[in-house]
Coordinates of C-alpha atoms in Angstrom, one line a residue:
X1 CA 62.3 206.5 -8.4
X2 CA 65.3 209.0 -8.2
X3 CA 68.1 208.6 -5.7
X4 CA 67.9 211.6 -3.0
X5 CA 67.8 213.0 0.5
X6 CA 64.5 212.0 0.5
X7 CA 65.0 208.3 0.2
X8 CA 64.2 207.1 3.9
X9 CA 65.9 203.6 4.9
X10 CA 64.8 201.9 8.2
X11 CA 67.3 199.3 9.4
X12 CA 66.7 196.7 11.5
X13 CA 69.5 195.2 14.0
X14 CA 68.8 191.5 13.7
X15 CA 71.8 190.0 11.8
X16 CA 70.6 187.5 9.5
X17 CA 67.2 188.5 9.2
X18 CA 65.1 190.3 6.6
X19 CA 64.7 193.9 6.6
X20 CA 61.3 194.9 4.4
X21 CA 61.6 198.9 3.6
X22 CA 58.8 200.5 2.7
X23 CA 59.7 203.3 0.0
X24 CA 57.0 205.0 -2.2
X25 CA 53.2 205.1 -1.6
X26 CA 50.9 203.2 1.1
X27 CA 54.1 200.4 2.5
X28 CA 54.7 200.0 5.6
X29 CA 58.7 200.7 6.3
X30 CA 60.5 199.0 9.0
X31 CA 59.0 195.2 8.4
X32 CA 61.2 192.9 10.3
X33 CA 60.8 189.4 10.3
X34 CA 62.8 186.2 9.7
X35 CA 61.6 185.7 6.2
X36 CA 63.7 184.4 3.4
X37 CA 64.1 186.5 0.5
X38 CA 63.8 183.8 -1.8
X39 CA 60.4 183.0 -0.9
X40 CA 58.9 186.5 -2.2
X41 CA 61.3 186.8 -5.1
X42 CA 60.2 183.3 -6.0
X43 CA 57.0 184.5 -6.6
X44 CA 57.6 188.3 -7.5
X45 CA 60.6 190.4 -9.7
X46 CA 60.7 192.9 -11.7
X47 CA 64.2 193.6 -11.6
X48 CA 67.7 193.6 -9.7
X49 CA 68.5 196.4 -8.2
X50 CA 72.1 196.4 -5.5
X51 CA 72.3 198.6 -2.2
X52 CA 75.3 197.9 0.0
X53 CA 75.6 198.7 3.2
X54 CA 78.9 198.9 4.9
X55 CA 79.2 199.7 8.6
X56 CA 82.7 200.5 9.9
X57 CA 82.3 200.4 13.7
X58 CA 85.3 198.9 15.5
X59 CA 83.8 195.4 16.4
X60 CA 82.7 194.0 13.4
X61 CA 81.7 194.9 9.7
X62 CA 78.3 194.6 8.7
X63 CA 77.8 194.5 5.2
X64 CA 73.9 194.7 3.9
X65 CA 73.1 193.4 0.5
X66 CA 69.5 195.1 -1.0
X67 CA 69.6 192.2 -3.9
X68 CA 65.9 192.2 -4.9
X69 CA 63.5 194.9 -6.3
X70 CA 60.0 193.7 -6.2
X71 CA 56.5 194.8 -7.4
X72 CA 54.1 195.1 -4.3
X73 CA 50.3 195.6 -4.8
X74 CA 50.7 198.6 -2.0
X75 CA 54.1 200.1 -3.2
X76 CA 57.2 199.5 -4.1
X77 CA 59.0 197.7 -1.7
X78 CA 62.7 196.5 -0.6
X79 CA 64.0 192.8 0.8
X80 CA 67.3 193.2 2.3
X81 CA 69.3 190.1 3.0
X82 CA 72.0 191.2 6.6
X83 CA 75.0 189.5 5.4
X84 CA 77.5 189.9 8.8
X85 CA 81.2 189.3 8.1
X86 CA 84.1 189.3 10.5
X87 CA 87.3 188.4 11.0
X88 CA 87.2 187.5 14.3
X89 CA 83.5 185.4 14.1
X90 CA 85.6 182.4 14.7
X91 CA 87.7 184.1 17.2
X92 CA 87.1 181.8 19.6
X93 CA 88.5 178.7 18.2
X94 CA 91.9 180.8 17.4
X95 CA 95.2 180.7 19.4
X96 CA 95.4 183.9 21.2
X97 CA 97.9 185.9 19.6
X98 CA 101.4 186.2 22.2
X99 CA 104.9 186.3 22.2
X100 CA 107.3 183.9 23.6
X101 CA 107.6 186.0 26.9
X102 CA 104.1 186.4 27.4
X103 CA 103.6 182.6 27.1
X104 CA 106.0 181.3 29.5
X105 CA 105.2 183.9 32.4
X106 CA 101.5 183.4 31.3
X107 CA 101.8 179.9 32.7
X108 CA 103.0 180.7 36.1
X109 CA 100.8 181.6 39.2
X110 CA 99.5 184.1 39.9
X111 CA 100.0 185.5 36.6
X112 CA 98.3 183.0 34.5
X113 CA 95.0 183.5 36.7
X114 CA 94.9 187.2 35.6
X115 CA 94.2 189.3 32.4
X116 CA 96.8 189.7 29.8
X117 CA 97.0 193.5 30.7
X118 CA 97.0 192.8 34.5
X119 CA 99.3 190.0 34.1
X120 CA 101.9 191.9 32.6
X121 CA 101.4 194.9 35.1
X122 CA 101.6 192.5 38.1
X123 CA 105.2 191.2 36.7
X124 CA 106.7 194.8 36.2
X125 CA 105.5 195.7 39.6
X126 CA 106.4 192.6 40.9
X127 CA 110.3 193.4 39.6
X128 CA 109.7 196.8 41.0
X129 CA 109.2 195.6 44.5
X130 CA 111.8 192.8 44.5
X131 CA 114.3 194.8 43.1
X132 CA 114.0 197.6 45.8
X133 CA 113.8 195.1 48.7
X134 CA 117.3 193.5 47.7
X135 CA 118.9 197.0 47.5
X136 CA 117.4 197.2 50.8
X137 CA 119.1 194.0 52.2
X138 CA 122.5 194.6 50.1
X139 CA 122.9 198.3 50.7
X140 CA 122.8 200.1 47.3
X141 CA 123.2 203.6 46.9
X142 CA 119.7 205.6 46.3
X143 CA 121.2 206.7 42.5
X144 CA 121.1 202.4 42.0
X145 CA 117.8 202.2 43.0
X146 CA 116.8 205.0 41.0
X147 CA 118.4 203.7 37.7
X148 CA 116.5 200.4 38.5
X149 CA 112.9 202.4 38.8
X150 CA 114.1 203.9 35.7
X151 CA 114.9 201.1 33.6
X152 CA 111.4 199.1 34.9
X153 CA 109.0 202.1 34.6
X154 CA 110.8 202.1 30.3
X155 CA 109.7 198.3 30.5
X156 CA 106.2 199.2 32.1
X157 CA 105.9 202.0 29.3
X158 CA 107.2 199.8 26.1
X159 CA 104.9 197.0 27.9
X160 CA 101.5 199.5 27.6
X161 CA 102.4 200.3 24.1
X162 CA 103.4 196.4 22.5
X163 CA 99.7 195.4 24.6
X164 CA 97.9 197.3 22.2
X165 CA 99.4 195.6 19.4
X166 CA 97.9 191.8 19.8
X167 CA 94.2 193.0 21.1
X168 CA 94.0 195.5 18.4
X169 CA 94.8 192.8 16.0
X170 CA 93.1 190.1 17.0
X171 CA 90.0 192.3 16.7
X172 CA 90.4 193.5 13.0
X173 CA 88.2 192.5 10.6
X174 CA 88.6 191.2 7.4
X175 CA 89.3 193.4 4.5
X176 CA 86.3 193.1 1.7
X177 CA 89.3 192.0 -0.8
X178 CA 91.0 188.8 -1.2
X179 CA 94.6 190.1 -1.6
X180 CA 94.7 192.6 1.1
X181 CA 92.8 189.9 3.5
X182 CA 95.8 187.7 2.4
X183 CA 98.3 190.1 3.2
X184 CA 97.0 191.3 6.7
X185 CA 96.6 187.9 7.2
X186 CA 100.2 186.8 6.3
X187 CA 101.3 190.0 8.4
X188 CA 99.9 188.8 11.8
X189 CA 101.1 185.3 11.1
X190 CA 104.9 186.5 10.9
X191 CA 104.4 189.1 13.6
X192 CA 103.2 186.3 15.9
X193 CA 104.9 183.0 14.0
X194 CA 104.8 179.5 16.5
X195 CA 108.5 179.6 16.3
X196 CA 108.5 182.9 18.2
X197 CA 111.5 184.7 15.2
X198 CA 110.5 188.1 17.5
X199 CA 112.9 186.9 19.9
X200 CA 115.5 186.5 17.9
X201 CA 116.7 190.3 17.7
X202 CA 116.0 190.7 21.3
X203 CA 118.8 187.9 22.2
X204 CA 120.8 189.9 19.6
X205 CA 121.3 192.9 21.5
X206 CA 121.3 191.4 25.3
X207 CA 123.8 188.9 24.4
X208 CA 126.6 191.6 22.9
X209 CA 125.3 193.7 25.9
X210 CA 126.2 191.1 28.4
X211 CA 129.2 190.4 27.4
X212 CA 130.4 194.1 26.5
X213 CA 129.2 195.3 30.4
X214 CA 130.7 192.2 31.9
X215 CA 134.0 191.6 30.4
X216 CA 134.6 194.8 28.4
X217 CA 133.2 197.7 30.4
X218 CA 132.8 196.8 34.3
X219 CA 133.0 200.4 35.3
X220 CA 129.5 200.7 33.8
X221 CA 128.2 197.5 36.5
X222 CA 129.9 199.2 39.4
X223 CA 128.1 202.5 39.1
X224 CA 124.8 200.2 39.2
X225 CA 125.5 197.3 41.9
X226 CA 129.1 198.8 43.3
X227 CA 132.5 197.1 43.3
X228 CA 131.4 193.6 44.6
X229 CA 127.9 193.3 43.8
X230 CA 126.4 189.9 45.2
X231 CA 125.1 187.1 42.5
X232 CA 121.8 187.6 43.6
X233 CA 122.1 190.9 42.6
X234 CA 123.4 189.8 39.2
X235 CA 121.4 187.7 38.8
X236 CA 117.9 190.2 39.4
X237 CA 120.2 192.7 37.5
X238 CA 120.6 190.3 34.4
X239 CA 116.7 189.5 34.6
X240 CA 115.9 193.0 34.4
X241 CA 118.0 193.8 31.3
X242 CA 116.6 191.0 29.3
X243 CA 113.7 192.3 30.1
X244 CA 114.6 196.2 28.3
X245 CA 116.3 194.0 25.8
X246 CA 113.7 191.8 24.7
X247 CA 111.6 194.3 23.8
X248 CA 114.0 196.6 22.7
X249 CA 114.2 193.8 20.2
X250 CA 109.9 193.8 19.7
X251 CA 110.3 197.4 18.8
X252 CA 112.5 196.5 16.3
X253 CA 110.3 193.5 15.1
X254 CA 106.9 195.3 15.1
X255 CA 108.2 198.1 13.4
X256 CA 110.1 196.9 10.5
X257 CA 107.0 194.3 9.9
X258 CA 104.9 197.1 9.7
X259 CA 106.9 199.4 7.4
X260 CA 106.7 196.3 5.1
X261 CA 103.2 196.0 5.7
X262 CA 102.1 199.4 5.0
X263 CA 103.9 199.5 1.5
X264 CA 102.9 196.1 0.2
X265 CA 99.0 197.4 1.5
X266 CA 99.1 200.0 -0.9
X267 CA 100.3 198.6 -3.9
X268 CA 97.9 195.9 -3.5
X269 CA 94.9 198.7 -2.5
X270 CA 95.9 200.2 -6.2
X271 CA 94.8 197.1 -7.7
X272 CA 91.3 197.3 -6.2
X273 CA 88.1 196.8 -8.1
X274 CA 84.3 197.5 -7.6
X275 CA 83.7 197.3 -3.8
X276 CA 86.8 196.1 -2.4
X277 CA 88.3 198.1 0.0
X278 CA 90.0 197.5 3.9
X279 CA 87.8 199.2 6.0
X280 CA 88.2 202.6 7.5
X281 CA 88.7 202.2 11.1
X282 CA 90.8 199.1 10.3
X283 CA 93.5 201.6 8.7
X284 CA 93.1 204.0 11.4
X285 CA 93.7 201.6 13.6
X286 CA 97.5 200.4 11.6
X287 CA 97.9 203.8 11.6
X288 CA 97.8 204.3 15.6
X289 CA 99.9 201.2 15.9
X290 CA 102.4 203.1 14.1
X291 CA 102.5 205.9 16.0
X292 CA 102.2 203.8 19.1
X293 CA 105.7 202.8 17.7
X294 CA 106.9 206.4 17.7
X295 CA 106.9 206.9 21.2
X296 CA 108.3 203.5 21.3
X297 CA 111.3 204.9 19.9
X298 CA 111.0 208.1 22.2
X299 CA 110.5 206.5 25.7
X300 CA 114.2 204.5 24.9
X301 CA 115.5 207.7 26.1
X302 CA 114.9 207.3 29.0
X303 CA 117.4 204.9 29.4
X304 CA 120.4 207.1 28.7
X305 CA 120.8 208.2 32.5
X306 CA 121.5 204.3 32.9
X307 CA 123.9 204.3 30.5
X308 CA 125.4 207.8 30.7
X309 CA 128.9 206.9 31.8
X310 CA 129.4 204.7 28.5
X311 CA 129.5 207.2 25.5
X312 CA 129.2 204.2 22.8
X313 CA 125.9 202.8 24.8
X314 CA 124.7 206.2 24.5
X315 CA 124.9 206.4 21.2
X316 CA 123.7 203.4 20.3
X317 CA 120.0 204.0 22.2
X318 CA 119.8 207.7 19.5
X319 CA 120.4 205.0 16.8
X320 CA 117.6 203.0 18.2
X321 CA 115.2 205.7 18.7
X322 CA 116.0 207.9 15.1
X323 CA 115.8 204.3 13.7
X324 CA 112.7 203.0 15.2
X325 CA 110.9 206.9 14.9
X326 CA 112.0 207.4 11.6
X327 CA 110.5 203.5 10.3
X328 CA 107.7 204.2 12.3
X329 CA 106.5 207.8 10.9
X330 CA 107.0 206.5 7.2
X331 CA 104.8 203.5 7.8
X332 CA 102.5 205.7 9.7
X333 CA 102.3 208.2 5.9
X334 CA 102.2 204.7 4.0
X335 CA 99.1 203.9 5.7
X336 CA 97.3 206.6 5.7
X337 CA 97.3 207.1 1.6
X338 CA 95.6 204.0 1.2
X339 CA 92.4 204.5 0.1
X340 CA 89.8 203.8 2.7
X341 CA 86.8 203.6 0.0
X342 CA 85.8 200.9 -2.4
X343 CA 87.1 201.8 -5.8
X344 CA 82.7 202.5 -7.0
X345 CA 82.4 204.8 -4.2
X346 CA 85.7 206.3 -4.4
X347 CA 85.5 207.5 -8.4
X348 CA 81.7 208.8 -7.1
X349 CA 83.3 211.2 -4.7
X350 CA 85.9 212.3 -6.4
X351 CA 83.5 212.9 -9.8
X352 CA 81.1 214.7 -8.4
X353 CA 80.1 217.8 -8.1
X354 CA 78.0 218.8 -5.3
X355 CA 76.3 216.9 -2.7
X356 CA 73.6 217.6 0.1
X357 CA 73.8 217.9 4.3
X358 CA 71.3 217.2 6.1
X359 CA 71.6 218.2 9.9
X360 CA 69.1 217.9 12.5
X361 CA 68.2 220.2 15.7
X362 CA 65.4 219.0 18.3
X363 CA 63.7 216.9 15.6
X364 CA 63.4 219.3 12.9
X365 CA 66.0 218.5 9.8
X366 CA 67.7 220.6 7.8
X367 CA 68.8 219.9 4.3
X368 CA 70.8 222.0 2.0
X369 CA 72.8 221.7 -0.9
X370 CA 77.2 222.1 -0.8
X371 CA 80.0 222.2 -2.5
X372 CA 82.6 220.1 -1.2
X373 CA 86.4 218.5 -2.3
X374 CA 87.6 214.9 -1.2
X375 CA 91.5 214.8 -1.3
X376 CA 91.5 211.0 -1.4
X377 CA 91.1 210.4 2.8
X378 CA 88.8 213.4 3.7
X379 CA 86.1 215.2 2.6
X380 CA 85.7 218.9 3.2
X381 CA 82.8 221.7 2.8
X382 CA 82.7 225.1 3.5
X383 CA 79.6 227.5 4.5
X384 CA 78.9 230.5 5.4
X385 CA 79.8 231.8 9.2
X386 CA 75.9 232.9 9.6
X387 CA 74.6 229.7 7.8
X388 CA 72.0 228.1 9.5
X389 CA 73.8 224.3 9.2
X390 CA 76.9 225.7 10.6
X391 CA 75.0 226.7 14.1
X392 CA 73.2 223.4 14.1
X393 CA 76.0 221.6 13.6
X394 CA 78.0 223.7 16.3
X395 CA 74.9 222.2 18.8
X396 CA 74.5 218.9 17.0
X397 CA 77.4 217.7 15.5
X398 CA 75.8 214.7 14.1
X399 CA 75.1 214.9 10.0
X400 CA 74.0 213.0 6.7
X401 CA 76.0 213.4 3.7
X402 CA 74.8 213.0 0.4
X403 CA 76.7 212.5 -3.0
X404 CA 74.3 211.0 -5.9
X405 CA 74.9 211.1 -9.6
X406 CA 71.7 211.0 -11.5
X407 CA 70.4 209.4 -15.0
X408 CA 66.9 210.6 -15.7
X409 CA 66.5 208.7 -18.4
X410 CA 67.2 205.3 -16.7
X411 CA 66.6 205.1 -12.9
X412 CA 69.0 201.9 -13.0
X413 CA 72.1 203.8 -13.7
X414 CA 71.2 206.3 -10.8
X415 CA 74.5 206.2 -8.2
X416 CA 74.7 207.4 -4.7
X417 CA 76.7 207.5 -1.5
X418 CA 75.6 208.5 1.7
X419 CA 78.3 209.2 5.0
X420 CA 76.6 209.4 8.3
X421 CA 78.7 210.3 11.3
X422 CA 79.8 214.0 12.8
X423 CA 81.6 216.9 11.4
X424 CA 84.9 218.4 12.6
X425 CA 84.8 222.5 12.6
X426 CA 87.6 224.3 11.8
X427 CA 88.4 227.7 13.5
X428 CA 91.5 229.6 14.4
X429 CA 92.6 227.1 16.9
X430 CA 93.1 224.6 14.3
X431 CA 94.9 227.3 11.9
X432 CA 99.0 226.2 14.0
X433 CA 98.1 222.4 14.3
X434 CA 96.4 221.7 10.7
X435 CA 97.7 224.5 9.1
X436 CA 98.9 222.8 5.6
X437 CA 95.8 220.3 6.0
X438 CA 93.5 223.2 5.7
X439 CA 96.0 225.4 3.3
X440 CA 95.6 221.7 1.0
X441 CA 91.7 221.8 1.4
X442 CA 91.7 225.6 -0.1
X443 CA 93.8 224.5 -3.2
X444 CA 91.3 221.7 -3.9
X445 CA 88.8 223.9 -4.0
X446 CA 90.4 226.4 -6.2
X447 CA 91.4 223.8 -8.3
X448 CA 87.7 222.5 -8.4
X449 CA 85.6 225.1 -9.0
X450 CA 87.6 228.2 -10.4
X451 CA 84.2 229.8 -11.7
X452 CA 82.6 229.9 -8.8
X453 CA 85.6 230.8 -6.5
X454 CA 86.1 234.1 -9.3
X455 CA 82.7 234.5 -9.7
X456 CA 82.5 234.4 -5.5
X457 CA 85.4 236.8 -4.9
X458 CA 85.0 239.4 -7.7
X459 CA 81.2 240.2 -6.6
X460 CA 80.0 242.3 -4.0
X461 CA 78.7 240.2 -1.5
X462 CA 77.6 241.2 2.2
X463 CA 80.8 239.6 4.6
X464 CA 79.5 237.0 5.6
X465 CA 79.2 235.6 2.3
X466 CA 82.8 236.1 1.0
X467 CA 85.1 233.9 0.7
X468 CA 87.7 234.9 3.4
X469 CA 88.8 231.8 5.4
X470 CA 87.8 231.5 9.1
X471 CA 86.6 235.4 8.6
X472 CA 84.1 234.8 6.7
X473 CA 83.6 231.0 5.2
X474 CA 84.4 228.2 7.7
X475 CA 86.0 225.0 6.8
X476 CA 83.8 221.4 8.2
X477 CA 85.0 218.2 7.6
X478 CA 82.8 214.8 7.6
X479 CA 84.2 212.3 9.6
X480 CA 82.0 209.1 8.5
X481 CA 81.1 206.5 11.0
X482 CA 78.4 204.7 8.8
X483 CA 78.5 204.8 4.9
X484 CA 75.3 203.8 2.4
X485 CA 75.9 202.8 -1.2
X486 CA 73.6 201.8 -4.1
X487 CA 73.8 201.8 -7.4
X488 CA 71.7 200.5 -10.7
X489 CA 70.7 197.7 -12.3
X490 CA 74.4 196.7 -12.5
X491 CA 74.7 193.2 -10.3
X492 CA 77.2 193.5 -7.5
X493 CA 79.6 190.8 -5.9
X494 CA 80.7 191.5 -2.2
X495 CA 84.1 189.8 -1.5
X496 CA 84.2 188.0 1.9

C-alpha cells in the first residue's frame, strides 16, 4: 500500500474509543465501537505501522495514535487507539489564575457574584460614576472631570487587554515536549506566583509618583482637584492613580516575562526531536499576547493630557511606551520563528519536492499536483490565474494538502503529511501590506527550483501560464487547521 491522495481516513469523534478504518478491498471504513485494541492485536499482527494525528483546534489537542497493522480476512484494516491530551483536563481542580487586585476586589459584593470580565467592567464603571458625582458635589472644573474620564477609560482599556492574558493561558495546552511544557509551565507560575511579585513594580512607580505630585510638584494636583481640593477628593484621586499605576506596573511584568519567555522557547524548540513540537495555535496565541502588549504600550499615551503641565512626567510615559512597544515587538518576532511542526514533519516539508491539493466544489473533488516552498512558518504555492483549483478555491476556500515521500521498494519507509484547513489568496491588495512576505515567498522559489523557473520564463507560453506575479501566476498560502502524519515501520513515542 503506497501513501497518497487516495488514502481515505474516516474519523470518529468519541475520545477514547476505537476507530476501525477500512483501507483496501471489501472493509467496511468508519467502524466505531469501544473495542480495545489489544484484544484483536492479541490475536492478529503482522506488523507495526505509526499514524499520528494531531489536531490544533483552540480547546484541546487531540493526538491519534494508528499503533497496529493487522491482517483481516476482508482487507487490510486499521485500529486506532484516541489518545486526548490537554493541559487544562484537570482544569478544574486548579487555582484560577489572578493577580493580587483581582483577588481582593473579587471578594467583595457585587463584584465577586459576577464574571471575571464583568467584574472588572462593573469596578471601572463604578469609578467612572463615583468620580463624576463628587465633582458634582465639590465643583470641579469640566477639564477635571475630563482628565478623570481620561485616565479611567486608559484603565478600562489596559484592563481589556491584561483580561486576555489569564483566560488565554489557562486554556493552553500542553506542548508534546517535556522541556518546553516545563518552561510554559514555569512561565505562568512566575507570571501569576502566590506571593503576587507583579505588584511589586506597580508600588514602584505610585509610590515615587505620590510623593513627587504631593510634596514636589503641587501645581500638577491643582490643575486636577484645584487649590484646596477636599480629602475625599484625595482620597478617590489617590485610588484612581493606583489604579493606572498598578498596571502600568503589569505592563511592565507581563512584558519583560514574556520577552524571556519567547527566547528561552526557542532555544529549547532547537533541541526538539521526532514529534515534539508546541502546538500551532498555542504560538499564535503568545504571539497575540505580544501584540496585545503593543498597544499596551500605545494606549499610555493617552495619559499625557493628564500630565501635560509636568514636562519630566511627560517624558517618562514615551519611556514607558518605546520601552514596553519595543520589548513587546521583539518577543512578538521571537515567537513567531519557533517552529510550529514536529522536527519528522518539519525536515518532510522542507525535503520535498512537490506535493498534491485537493479542493472540492459541490461534491466533486479536485486533485492536482504543485510545487510549493515552506519558509519554516508557511507554506506557499502558486498556480496559474485560469487554473481550475484557483476558481474553486476562490468559492471554496477549504483544501487538502499533501506532501508524501515514497519508498517503492519498502512500503514501511513510505512518509507523508497531510494539512487540512483553508488557503489565503494573494492579489494586489495584499502587494502594500505583505509586500516583503510575498517578495520572500518568490526568492524561495527561485532558490528551489531554478530549472523550472528558467525553463518557465525562457519558453513561449500562452499568459496565463507565465510566471509574472499577480499578472499571471497567483500566490496561495495553506493555513492548516488539522494536520495528518504517518510514517513506516519505525515505532513512534508521543510525549505527553
Amino acid at each position: 500500500m503506497g501513501v497518497g491522495v487516495g488514502v481515505g481516513i474516516n474519523v470518529g469523534t468519541t475520545v477514547g474509543s476505537a476507530v476501525a478504518v477500512g483501507v483496501g478491498t471489501g472493509v467496511p471504513t468508519g467502524s466505531v465501537g469501544p473495542t480495545h485494541p489489544a484484544n484483536i492485536t492479541d490475536k492478529i499482527r503482522i506488523a507495526k505501522i505509526n499514524l499520528i494525528f494531531i489536531i490544533p483546534s483552540p480547546e484541546r489537542v487531540m493526538v491519534l495514535v494508528i499503533n497496529n497493522f493487522i491482517d483481516c480476512d476482508a482487507g487490510v484494516g486499521f485500529i486506532i487507539n484516541a489518545l486526548h491530551q490537554s493541559s487544562n483536563m484537570a482544569e478544574g481542580s486548579k487555582k484560577e489564575m489572578k493577580w493580587i487586585y483581582e483577588e481582593i476586589v473579587g471578594r467583595i459584593p457585587p463584584f465577586s457574584l459576577l464574571s471575571y470580565k464583568y467584574s472588572i467592567l462593573l469596578q471601572l464603571l463604578f469609578l467612572l460614576v463615583l468620580g463624576l458625582i463628587l465633582g458634582f458635589i465639590f465643583g470641579l472644573k469640566p477639564v477635571s472631570l475630563i482628565y478623570g474620564s481620561l485616565g479611567i477609560l486608559v484603565a478600562v482599556l489596559w484592563s481589556l487587554l491584561i483580561l486576555q492574558l489569564g483566560p488565554t493561558l489557562r486554556k493552553f495546552r500542553a506542548p508534546l515536549s517535556k522541556d518546553e511544557n516545563e518552561l510554559l509551565e514555569r512561565y505562568k507560575g512566575i507570571l501569576f506566583h502566590r506571593n503576587h511579585y507583579e505588584a511589586i513594580p506597580g508600588l514602584a512607580i505610585f509610590i515615587p509618583f505620590m510623593i513627587y505630585i504631593f510634596y514636589y510638584d503641587q501645581v500638577l494636583l491643582g490643575t486636577w482637584l484645584g487649590d484646596a481640593p477636599n480629602l475625599i477628593l484625595l482620597l478617590f484621586v489617590s485610588l484612581l492613580i493606583w489604579d493606572i499605576c498598578y498596571r502600568m506596573g503589569l505592563g511592565i511584568w507581563t512584558s519583560i516575562l514574556a520577552l524571556w519567555r519567547s527566547f528561552e522557547l526557542k532555544k529549547i524548540a532547537e533541541r526538539r526531536t521526532e514529534l515534539e513540537h508546541t502546538p500551532y495555535t498555542e504560538l499564535r496565541a503568545l504571539r497575540k499576547l505580544d501584540i496585545n502588549n503593543v498597544f499596551f504600550g500605545l494606549i499610555s499615551l493617552l495619559l499625557i493630557p493628564l500630565l501635560k503641565s509636568d514636562q519630566m512626567l511627560v517624558t517618562m510615559i514615551f519611556s514607558f511606551m518605546i520601552f514596553i512597544t519595543f520589548i513587546s515587538v521583539i518577543s512578538a518576532y521571537v515567537v513567531s520563528k519557533v517552529p510550529w511542526l514536529p522536527p519528522d514533519i518539519y525536515n518532510l516539508v522542507n525535503g520535498s519536492s512537490f506535493s498534491y491539493v485537493g479542493t472540492s466544489l459541490k461534491g466533486v473533488p479536485h486533485i492536482t499536483p504543485v510545487v510549493y516552498v515552506f519558509d519554516g512558518q508557511r507554506i506557499f504555492f502558486n498556480t496559474s490565474k485560469e487554473a481550475k483549483k484557483l476558481r474553486i478555491l476562490r468559492r471554496n476556500n477549504k483544501v487538502a494538502f499533501l506532501i508524501d515521500k515514497r519508498d517503492m521498494s519498502n512500503i514501511y519507509e513510505n512518509k507523508a503529511v497531510l494539512f487540512t484547513g483553508e488557503v489565503k489568496i494573494y492579489g494586489l491588495w495584499d502587494i502594500p501590506l505583505r509586500f516583503i512576505q510575498m517578495l520572500r515567498a518568490r526568492k524561495l522559489f527561485l532558490l528551489k527550483y531554478p530549472d523550472y523557473t528558467k525553463k518557465y520564463a525562457s519558453s513561449e507560453l500562452p499568459k496565463a501560464w507565465q510566471l509574472t506575479p499577480i499578472i499571471a501566476r497567483i500566490l496561495v498560502e495553506v493555513k492548516p487547521v488539522k494536520i495528518l502524519y504517518w510514517r513506516g515501520a519505525k515505532q513512534i513515542s508521543v510525549p505527553v
